[in-house]
Every structure is written in C-alpha cells, then in structure tokens.
Amino acid sequence: MCGINGYVGKGRDAALRALDGILKLKYRGYDSAGIVFQNGGEPVILKVVGDPVNLEQRLSSFNLESSIAIAHNRWATHGVPSEENAHPHSDCTGTIFLVHNGIIENYRELRDELIAKGHVFRSQTDTEVAVHLVEEWYVKGKTSLEFAVKNAIARLRGKWAFLIYTSDDPETLIATRFGSPLLLGIGEDGYYAASSAAPFVGRAENFILLEDGDTALLNGQVTIFDQEGRQITREAKKLDWELETAQRGGFPHFMLKEIFDQPDAISNSMAGRINPSGEIKFEELDGVDFGEVGRILIIGCGTSYFAGRQVENLFEEIAEIPAKTELASEFRYRSPVLCKNDLAIFISQSGETTDTYEALQVVKNHGVATVGIVNVMNSSIARELDRVIYQRVGLEIGVASTKAFSSQVVILMLLAFHIARSRGKKNAGEKAVDELLKIPVKIGEVLRCSEQLQKLAEKYYKHKNFFFIGRKNGFAIANEGALKLKEVSYVHAEGYGAGEMKHGPIALIDPSFVTLAIAPEDSVYRNMISNINEVRARKGRVISLATEGDGDIGKISDDVVYLPETIEELYPFLEIVALQLFAYYFAVALQYNPDQPRNLAKSVTVE
Ligand code: F6R
C-alpha cells in the first residue's frame, strides 16, 4: 500500500506535480500524507493527517518555485497515522529526504544499531531507518547520494520502492525498488517516478517499469543501474490510459462513475474475444492446450475471489473439469497438493495484491501452468504469469471494486466456454454468449433504476444489520453485495447461502434485521421463496431482487427491485449493479465518502 510520486525537471511547479500525483494515488492509502520540495533553496516538509488533499491549502502559502519534489500517501503499517509518522522522512542533518512504499522487515535491529551510533529517530515507522542508513554513507562533497543509497539498501530486508533526494543536489532524484512497484514517467519537461502510472496520465506519454533491484538516477536524463550495479537500458512503453478514465466525468464519486462504466467495461472485456459467429478467441492463450487439464484452481482476494466463486460452477457444469476457488491469503500458507495437469487462474484487478502474488509463487514452484485475469498492465502479478488476459476496463479508482468485478466474471465465463469448446464441446455456452452480448444494454436498464436504489438506501440507512442471501448463481453475488455494503458504509452485512440460514444465522432475525434476497426466476427460485418466507415468519424485513413481471414476490417482500429478464447464469451481472448502487447510496446517506472508506486502500500490498 502507500503511494509515492516524485518529479524533477525544468518545471518550477514540482510540488504541485508531486501533489497531483499522490491525489491520483489516493486509492493506495489516505490516512496521512506529506511532501518535500525546495523553497528559496531550502527544503520544506509539509505533512497532514487524513486526506492528502489537505496538503493543497498548506502549499498555497509558498511561492512554489521548486524543480524537485517527492510526495507520499500513507496506509499505516508501523506506527499510527500521525504527522510524525507521515513521510517524507529525513536524516539527522535534515538534508536527505525519502519516501517509501513497502515494509522494512529488519527495521528493529537496524534502528537499535543506528540509535547506538547516535542517530535520532522522530517516528515509529519502519521506513525511517532507511534514511538514516543513507546518511551513514553520504558525505557531502566526498561520496555521492547514489553510492550511499546503494550501500544503505544492501542492509535492508523486505520490500521497498524509495524516492530519495538531498537538498545538496536538488537537480537529482533517485528512484529504487525491490518487491514494490516503481515506474518512471518520461514527460516533455522532466521525469516522474511513482507507484503506478496513474500520476503520469496527462503528464508523461511514455513510462519505464523498473525491475527488482533497479536504481534510477533522474537528472536531466535517466540512468538506470541493475542490482549488480551495471548500467542498463529498460524499454520505454507508451502510456495508454486516457485522461478521461482518471477523471470523474461529472459524477460526484469515482465509485458511482465506475458503476455506470459497467456496460462499456463489459463490452471492452468481451471485444475481440467473441467474433460475429459466436466463436470465442483469446489471443493471449494461443497455443495453450487445455485438453489435459485435470483441475482448475481460481485464486484471488476479496472481490476478485468472489468473481472466481461466481464462475467456478460453470467450469464444472460446462467444461466438466473440477474447479475450486481459493482465497490467496489462505492458500499461500497451506501445503496444497498440486498436480502437473492443474491449471491455476489468478484474478487481480491491481496486479499488486501481495497475497495473490505470493500464492502465484507457490503455484509456480510446483510447476503448474498459470493464467491470470488482471486489469493493470505490466503489474507485478501480470509479469509473473505464463499468460495474462487483460481486463481492459481502464483505471479503477474507487476503493470498492465495481466494474473490475463484472469484467472478471465475464472473462471467466468466456474462458469456461473456451476451455469447454477446446475439449470437444463444440457448442458450449452458445446461448449464454448470445445473451451476454445483450447484457451491457440490460445493465443500462438497471442503472436507470438508480433513483429507486437511492430511495431504498435512504429508507434503510439507519439499520445496522443486513443479510444478503442467495443460492447457486446468487451465492457469490450475495457475498460480494455484502462486502460492498460493509466496506463503504461500515454496517454489519453478511453474505450467506440462503439454504444455510436455518442452520444458525436465522437466530439473528428480528424486525430490525434487513435481508436482501437474490431471487430471480431461475432454477432455485422456489427455494428462495421458501427462505424469504422463513425470514418473514421471524418478522425480518426483506428487500428482494426479482425478475421483472414477477407478480408474487411483492406479497412477501417489504421492497422489490425488478431486474430485466435474462438467462439463469447471467442474472448476477444485473444483481451486482443493483447491490453496488444500494451500497453507494447507503454510504452517501450516512455522509461517508464511498471513494475512501476508512481503514482500506485499493492495492493491498501488505500481508
Ligand atoms: C473490495 C476490493 C478488494 C479487492 C482485493 C483484491 O471492493 O476491492 O476486496 O478485490 O483487495 O484486489 P485485487 O483484485 O487488486 O488483487
């Protein structure tokens, strides 16, 4: 977690550029923030607790003539969110400055060692040891900052992406990484270095991905050294994110914009992968033989995990391959029995989730073939996979994942059909593919009900306990809907298999408990009706998600949201949009900012 961004170049507004970048990285953390830049030749450090936007006002009292600045958004791991723990950190002389994304594992022993040598620490963070270590090796006029950084990082264990400069040479920025992502943006009038490409949008046309162990010197040119100290060249790539995708486009929050993006997001994820005759083709999988696959493992965290749960049954039903979805955070610590003919499918929007990354290493160590569904191009996970299917949904900025989920589900479904067809089931998913092409339009119809969902949220926002229940295709959606509500609204929301209610949870039902029942007209509709009746019999309140034209469900529900008719497997695309809107408006009714839920960050790069 944490976001870092720095700029050095001809522009004199470096501080504003560095700040703008961390505002675009707010999804990586926002419990505190800080920046350092030069003011009249002297370094100025500003820090705030809470939203980095608060730095804007603090900056307005300076004349902002700096050509170098580094900035940081924090998601606390070591030490509470406070100004003293916020980055940048500086050395004892106040001339070396550093921001960090990652974790220094051996910081305790290094801190004791440095304190014994006379260094004075001002924070409780793991990061601060790094800047004091640089200080140990840096002697103004005698050793270079680059030399000092190289020696300092040789002492570290853990993960880091550092941006470092010294006020003795405010024309040079050092960027170095190991285990945490770090990219260089190449702009017309200077260089950027950041945790993701988001800060480069509209500022740098090309970017370079640093590899583990790389150190880059940015000082009018880019010079990169690898871990062995050899000067190397890393290929610059064109940035293909559009400015528009990084902006709210008139919506009050990114979460709402991204919910409304879903018809396009799903269309983009399908584009080129279904041809007019209904054939499914994944160029990314050219040459892969699925004939021998004996088992499919789908691995991810949070929403990405639920996307896997949503589709795993389809792999069994249509492709007739045993399939199981695993939580990466559990899987990585187990001793799984893996076979050579397993296929592991990793799902990660950010491509940076540590648990998913580590689970991928476990699978790779067993020699198992890996395919991934990833949104962020060239991310750490994407680079480790055998094959990557990119989601193509553009930046997802809202912390609560919305459009990425729908896209993951659609890609997984196409993959299930593709694998089934490549194993001789020629027409697998034929009807579903026809109907999938109509889903973006049907999602549009659900989006047109947003006012109804807003009213519902405003009716129920004072309730503190919610069940989301569903069966079969509604099971994973129930869990994902509950996750959305709890993460943005901080109310107790539990996703449950509707059939499981009577095995315990139904004891909780009373008139204050609200149950969202996912009950489209599908093969488990009758069972869902029984489960709704059971809740009603205990005086629980029920909001049902049902198929348009269902004349009965209104009689046993307090409220009903009607969804357009589709086939059984595809109702989840419509249900999740309704549940996302409900969660969004619920948070807004409680006056929370759904884009920045407390205690969360979008990329979870810690354990
Ligand atoms: C919830 C949410 C998280 C992520 C999870 C995995 O709305 O966004 O649960 O889904 O942290 O993230 P990725 O997909 O980036 O690996």
mmCIF file of N, CA, C and O in Angstrom, residues 171-216:
data_model
loop_
_atom_site.group_PDB
_atom_site.id
_atom_site.type_symbol
_atom_site.label_atom_id
_atom_site.label_comp_id
_atom_site.label_asym_id
_atom_site.label_seq_id
_atom_site.Cartn_x
_atom_site.Cartn_y
_atom_site.Cartn_z
ATOM 1 N N GLU A 171 18.799 18.802 -8.122
ATOM 2 C CA GLU A 171 18.542 18.509 -9.547
ATOM 3 C C GLU A 171 18.483 16.999 -9.774
ATOM 4 O O GLU A 171 18.281 16.555 -10.894
ATOM 5 N N THR A 172 18.725 16.212 -8.747
ATOM 6 C CA THR A 172 18.813 14.752 -8.922
ATOM 7 C C THR A 172 17.836 14.027 -8.015
ATOM 8 O O THR A 172 17.819 14.249 -6.801
ATOM 9 N N LEU A 173 17.051 13.169 -8.640
ATOM 10 C CA LEU A 173 16.121 12.331 -7.880
ATOM 11 C C LEU A 173 16.540 10.878 -8.069
ATOM 12 O O LEU A 173 16.831 10.455 -9.190
ATOM 13 N N ILE A 174 16.584 10.131 -6.954
ATOM 14 C CA ILE A 174 16.918 8.704 -7.059
ATOM 15 C C ILE A 174 15.668 7.876 -6.797
ATOM 16 O O ILE A 174 14.922 8.136 -5.850
ATOM 17 N N ALA A 175 15.450 6.909 -7.672
ATOM 18 C CA ALA A 175 14.290 6.013 -7.533
ATOM 19 C C ALA A 175 14.819 4.590 -7.534
ATOM 20 O O ALA A 175 15.552 4.207 -8.445
ATOM 21 N N THR A 176 14.469 3.818 -6.511
ATOM 22 C CA THR A 176 14.984 2.453 -6.455
ATOM 23 C C THR A 176 13.938 1.522 -5.895
ATOM 24 O O THR A 176 13.122 1.940 -5.056
ATOM 25 N N ARG A 177 13.911 0.292 -6.365
ATOM 26 C CA ARG A 177 12.844 -0.622 -5.921
ATOM 27 C C ARG A 177 13.340 -2.042 -5.682
ATOM 28 O O ARG A 177 14.306 -2.487 -6.297
ATOM 29 N N PHE A 178 12.633 -2.688 -4.778
ATOM 30 C CA PHE A 178 12.786 -4.132 -4.602
ATOM 31 C C PHE A 178 11.478 -4.655 -4.017
ATOM 32 O O PHE A 178 11.136 -4.328 -2.881
ATOM 33 N N GLY A 179 10.727 -5.389 -4.781
ATOM 34 C CA GLY A 179 9.490 -6.002 -4.270
ATOM 35 C C GLY A 179 8.265 -5.113 -4.316
ATOM 36 O O GLY A 179 7.151 -5.598 -4.261
ATOM 37 N N SER A 180 8.429 -3.803 -4.398
ATOM 38 C CA SER A 180 7.278 -2.888 -4.513
ATOM 39 C C SER A 180 7.365 -2.214 -5.882
ATOM 40 O O SER A 180 8.469 -1.921 -6.347
ATOM 41 N N PRO A 181 6.223 -1.942 -6.503
ATOM 42 C CA PRO A 181 6.287 -1.405 -7.868
ATOM 43 C C PRO A 181 6.816 0.029 -7.922
ATOM 44 O O PRO A 181 6.591 0.812 -6.998
ATOM 45 N N LEU A 182 7.511 0.338 -8.999
ATOM 46 C CA LEU A 182 8.004 1.707 -9.206
ATOM 47 C C LEU A 182 8.176 1.930 -10.708
ATOM 48 O O LEU A 182 8.816 1.140 -11.391
ATOM 49 N N LEU A 183 7.575 3.013 -11.171
ATOM 50 C CA LEU A 183 7.603 3.309 -12.606
ATOM 51 C C LEU A 183 8.167 4.707 -12.812
ATOM 52 O O LEU A 183 7.985 5.583 -11.949
ATOM 53 N N LEU A 184 8.808 4.907 -13.937
ATOM 54 C CA LEU A 184 9.302 6.240 -14.281
ATOM 55 C C LEU A 184 8.432 6.791 -15.398
ATOM 56 O O LEU A 184 8.165 6.087 -16.380
ATOM 57 N N GLY A 185 8.013 8.038 -15.262
ATOM 58 C CA GLY A 185 7.238 8.690 -16.324
ATOM 59 C C GLY A 185 8.152 9.658 -17.053
ATOM 60 O O GLY A 185 8.879 10.426 -16.417
ATOM 61 N N ILE A 186 8.127 9.602 -18.384
ATOM 62 C CA ILE A 186 9.013 10.474 -19.157
ATOM 63 C C ILE A 186 8.182 11.595 -19.756
ATOM 64 O O ILE A 186 7.423 11.378 -20.711
ATOM 65 N N GLY A 187 8.265 12.777 -19.160
ATOM 66 C CA GLY A 187 7.473 13.905 -19.635
ATOM 67 C C GLY A 187 8.307 14.791 -20.539
ATOM 68 O O GLY A 187 9.516 14.591 -20.693
ATOM 69 N N GLU A 188 7.663 15.810 -21.135
ATOM 70 C CA GLU A 188 8.403 16.688 -22.048
ATOM 71 C C GLU A 188 9.410 17.541 -21.317
ATOM 72 O O GLU A 188 10.465 17.868 -21.835
ATOM 73 N N ASP A 189 9.069 17.919 -20.075
ATOM 74 C CA ASP A 189 9.970 18.829 -19.362
ATOM 75 C C ASP A 189 10.463 18.238 -18.045
ATOM 76 O O ASP A 189 10.800 18.971 -17.126
ATOM 77 N N GLY A 190 10.488 16.929 -17.955
ATOM 78 C CA GLY A 190 11.035 16.347 -16.731
ATOM 79 C C GLY A 190 10.605 14.914 -16.535
ATOM 80 O O GLY A 190 9.957 14.313 -17.400
ATOM 81 N N TYR A 191 10.985 14.379 -15.394
ATOM 82 C CA TYR A 191 10.747 12.963 -15.094
ATOM 83 C C TYR A 191 9.909 12.808 -13.837
ATOM 84 O O TYR A 191 10.046 13.587 -12.887
ATOM 85 N N TYR A 192 9.100 11.779 -13.862
ATOM 86 C CA TYR A 192 8.276 11.418 -12.715
ATOM 87 C C TYR A 192 8.694 10.033 -12.249
ATOM 88 O O TYR A 192 9.216 9.233 -13.038
ATOM 89 N N ALA A 193 8.440 9.723 -11.001
ATOM 90 C CA ALA A 193 8.646 8.350 -10.514
ATOM 91 C C ALA A 193 7.500 8.084 -9.562
ATOM 92 O O ALA A 193 7.240 8.882 -8.648
ATOM 93 N N ALA A 194 6.783 6.987 -9.768
ATOM 94 C CA ALA A 194 5.571 6.763 -8.969
ATOM 95 C C ALA A 194 5.266 5.278 -8.820
ATOM 96 O O ALA A 194 5.791 4.443 -9.560
ATOM 97 N N SER A 195 4.372 4.983 -7.861
ATOM 98 C CA SER A 195 3.989 3.593 -7.576
ATOM 99 C C SER A 195 3.140 2.972 -8.676
ATOM 100 O O SER A 195 3.034 1.759 -8.766
ATOM 101 N N SER A 196 2.422 3.798 -9.426
ATOM 102 C CA SER A 196 1.693 3.264 -10.580
ATOM 103 C C SER A 196 1.689 4.359 -11.633
ATOM 104 O O SER A 196 2.155 5.479 -11.379
ATOM 105 N N ALA A 197 1.140 4.031 -12.808
ATOM 106 C CA ALA A 197 1.182 5.013 -13.895
ATOM 107 C C ALA A 197 0.117 6.097 -13.742
ATOM 108 O O ALA A 197 0.125 7.072 -14.494
ATOM 109 N N ALA A 198 -0.771 5.966 -12.745
ATOM 110 C CA ALA A 198 -1.877 6.935 -12.631
ATOM 111 C C ALA A 198 -1.380 8.396 -12.608
ATOM 112 O O ALA A 198 -1.953 9.245 -13.296
ATOM 113 N N PRO A 199 -0.317 8.737 -11.859
ATOM 114 C CA PRO A 199 0.115 10.134 -11.845
ATOM 115 C C PRO A 199 0.643 10.630 -13.188
ATOM 116 O O PRO A 199 0.755 11.832 -13.404
ATOM 117 N N PHE A 200 0.973 9.706 -14.095
ATOM 118 C CA PHE A 200 1.555 10.136 -15.369
ATOM 119 C C PHE A 200 0.477 10.557 -16.370
ATOM 120 O O PHE A 200 0.798 11.187 -17.378
ATOM 121 N N VAL A 201 -0.772 10.166 -16.084
ATOM 122 C CA VAL A 201 -1.840 10.446 -17.051
ATOM 123 C C VAL A 201 -1.912 11.960 -17.301
ATOM 124 O O VAL A 201 -2.008 12.754 -16.371
ATOM 125 N N GLY A 202 -1.798 12.350 -18.554
ATOM 126 C CA GLY A 202 -1.855 13.772 -18.915
ATOM 127 C C GLY A 202 -0.526 14.487 -18.719
ATOM 128 O O GLY A 202 -0.413 15.678 -19.007
ATOM 129 N N ARG A 203 0.498 13.801 -18.204
ATOM 130 C CA ARG A 203 1.777 14.470 -17.935
ATOM 131 C C ARG A 203 2.965 13.805 -18.640
ATOM 132 O O ARG A 203 3.933 14.473 -18.966
ATOM 133 N N ALA A 204 2.900 12.494 -18.792
ATOM 134 C CA ALA A 204 4.031 11.795 -19.405
ATOM 135 C C ALA A 204 3.475 10.812 -20.424
ATOM 136 O O ALA A 204 2.555 10.062 -20.119
ATOM 137 N N GLU A 205 4.031 10.827 -21.628
ATOM 138 C CA GLU A 205 3.474 9.958 -22.677
ATOM 139 C C GLU A 205 4.046 8.556 -22.624
ATOM 140 O O GLU A 205 3.436 7.607 -23.081
ATOM 141 N N ASN A 206 5.265 8.453 -22.069
ATOM 142 C CA ASN A 206 5.918 7.146 -22.022
ATOM 143 C C ASN A 206 6.347 6.839 -20.604
ATOM 144 O O ASN A 206 6.540 7.751 -19.795
ATOM 145 N N PHE A 207 6.471 5.568 -20.327
ATOM 146 C CA PHE A 207 6.928 5.197 -18.992
ATOM 147 C C PHE A 207 7.850 3.988 -19.058
ATOM 148 O O PHE A 207 7.867 3.248 -20.037
ATOM 149 N N ILE A 208 8.637 3.849 -17.986
ATOM 150 C CA ILE A 208 9.566 2.717 -17.878
ATOM 151 C C ILE A 208 9.233 1.988 -16.588
ATOM 152 O O ILE A 208 9.043 2.620 -15.540
ATOM 153 N N LEU A 209 9.175 0.692 -16.674
ATOM 154 C CA LEU A 209 8.952 -0.121 -15.467
ATOM 155 C C LEU A 209 10.298 -0.508 -14.894
ATOM 156 O O LEU A 209 11.086 -1.153 -15.587
ATOM 157 N N LEU A 210 10.560 -0.142 -13.677
ATOM 158 C CA LEU A 210 11.820 -0.585 -13.078
ATOM 159 C C LEU A 210 11.659 -2.028 -12.620
ATOM 160 O O LEU A 210 10.594 -2.432 -12.162
ATOM 161 N N GLU A 211 12.720 -2.785 -12.741
ATOM 162 C CA GLU A 211 12.717 -4.186 -12.282
ATOM 163 C C GLU A 211 13.276 -4.227 -10.858
ATOM 164 O O GLU A 211 13.954 -3.298 -10.419
ATOM 165 N N ASP A 212 13.025 -5.347 -10.180
ATOM 166 C CA ASP A 212 13.564 -5.505 -8.833
ATOM 167 C C ASP A 212 15.075 -5.278 -8.821
ATOM 168 O O ASP A 212 15.789 -5.826 -9.665
ATOM 169 N N GLY A 213 15.524 -4.474 -7.870
ATOM 170 C CA GLY A 213 16.957 -4.226 -7.730
ATOM 171 C C GLY A 213 17.440 -3.036 -8.536
ATOM 172 O O GLY A 213 18.576 -2.600 -8.389
ATOM 173 N N ASP A 214 16.577 -2.473 -9.409
ATOM 174 C CA ASP A 214 16.995 -1.326 -10.228
ATOM 175 C C ASP A 214 17.083 -0.046 -9.404
ATOM 176 O O ASP A 214 16.281 0.185 -8.491
ATOM 177 N N THR A 215 18.052 0.785 -9.784
ATOM 178 C CA THR A 215 18.146 2.133 -9.215
ATOM 179 C C THR A 215 18.251 3.102 -10.383
ATOM 180 O O THR A 215 19.088 2.903 -11.280
ATOM 181 N N ALA A 216 17.393 4.114 -10.388
ATOM 182 C CA ALA A 216 17.414 5.093 -11.486
ATOM 183 C C ALA A 216 17.839 6.454 -10.957
ATOM 184 O O ALA A 216 17.411 6.874 -9.879
#
